[in-house]
Structures are given as structure tokens and as C-alpha cells.
Amino acid sequence: LSVKGDHMLQNASAAMPIADFAGVDLDGAKKKLMSFTGVAGRGETFKTRNGVTIIDDAYNASPVSMKAGLDTLSQLEGNSRIAVLADMLALGETTLDYHREVGVYLASLPIDVVFLYGERAAYIGAGINAAFDTPEISLNDGDAKSRSGKKPTNEYFNDFSELKNTVQAIAKEQDV
């Protein structure tokens, strides 16, 4: 597939039998899947002029989609893996728990730097810190995640221009 991520492979794996059941030409379906480059804001990948790979997975993020995006980031080759994360909206009363959960999950991945933007996103940082203070911590879905070997640098921003300038200043060629 042209798009990155195990979640995209799972989607494609489900699509082919459904296409077959519906009588769709499988060679045509295969070609369409192979040419699919993603949807704007949903795992879209591109390179900047200075050789930084960007994965834009910002559209209507949820804990599941954010974890899938972080999994994808952690699997890509690069000098540094930098996550820029913001608030997930419309999650109800447990929104802060979901943000912490994403932080705990992120702590189990080989991600080097985390930049956080938004009031709720600060709780992602709290989750990262909690995961490194506790050797094994349970997530809301019941799965336990052990932390990764090295705590990522994580920094919180409440000014978007400052965040943008910081990312541009530190992201170098071959970073993701």
C-alpha cells in the first residue's frame, strides 16, 4: 500500500473479501488499493523541502486513531521520531483519562520528542510521566503497556506560533 500503518493494512485486508463478495473485479480492487494515497488529515504522508517526513493524521483524532498514528510513527525509519499532538475533542466526561491513556501508550513506543498543544493535550504528557514513574501501567482497555527504554523529551505549548517555530527549528533531514 502507498499509505503507512498496520491499521491501513487491516482495512485493506477487510476490503478485499468484501469486494469479492460484492462481485467487484479483484484485480481492479487491488489496483485501486495500491494507488490509494490517503485522505487529507488521515495518515497523509509527505516530505518537506528539507527532507523531514510529515504524517498528517490530525483530522478528528480519537484515542484509537492517535494510537494508530503513533504506532505508524514508531515504525518508520528516521534519525528522530517527533510527535506533535494536540487536543482530542468531543470525548465526553472521560476526555482527560483518554489523553492520559494516549500518553501511557506513547511511552511504550520508540518516540524521541513529543510536543503537546492544547489544554487537554497536557494530560498526554502526564500519561508519559506516569508511565515512566510506574514500570507497568494498565490502560482503560485493560491491556498493560510497559514503557519504552528511554523517556521522550516532551514539551507543552499554549502558543501555536511558538510550537510551529520550535518544530521547524529542531526537525532536521531524515527526521519523521
GROMACS .gro file of C-alpha atoms in nm, residues 1 22 28 31 44 47 51 63 68 70 86 88 100 104 121-122 129-130 134 145 165:
model
   21
    1LEU     CA    1   0.000   0.000   0.000
   22ALA     CA    2  -1.993  -0.790  -0.376
   28GLY     CA    3  -0.931  -0.367  -1.022
   31LYS     CA    4  -0.504  -0.162  -0.824
   44GLU     CA    5  -0.134   1.156   0.465
   47LYS     CA    6   0.828   1.522   0.270
   51GLY     CA    7   1.384   1.619   0.397
   63PRO     CA    8  -0.766   0.771   2.115
   68ALA     CA    9  -0.256   0.405   1.532
   70LEU     CA   10   0.182   0.683   1.692
   86ALA     CA   11  -0.299   1.835   2.022
   88MET     CA   12  -0.874   1.530   2.103
  100ARG     CA   13  -0.352   1.028   2.975
  104VAL     CA   14   0.092   0.596   2.862
  121ALA     CA   15  -0.300   1.753   2.541
  122ALA     CA   16  -0.108   1.841   2.858
  129ASN     CA   17   0.537   1.082   3.301
  130ALA     CA   18   0.312   0.834   3.486
  134THR     CA   19   0.538   0.317   3.715
  145LYS     CA   20   0.180  -0.149   2.847
  165ASN     CA   21   0.879   2.772   1.528
   0.00000   0.00000   0.00000
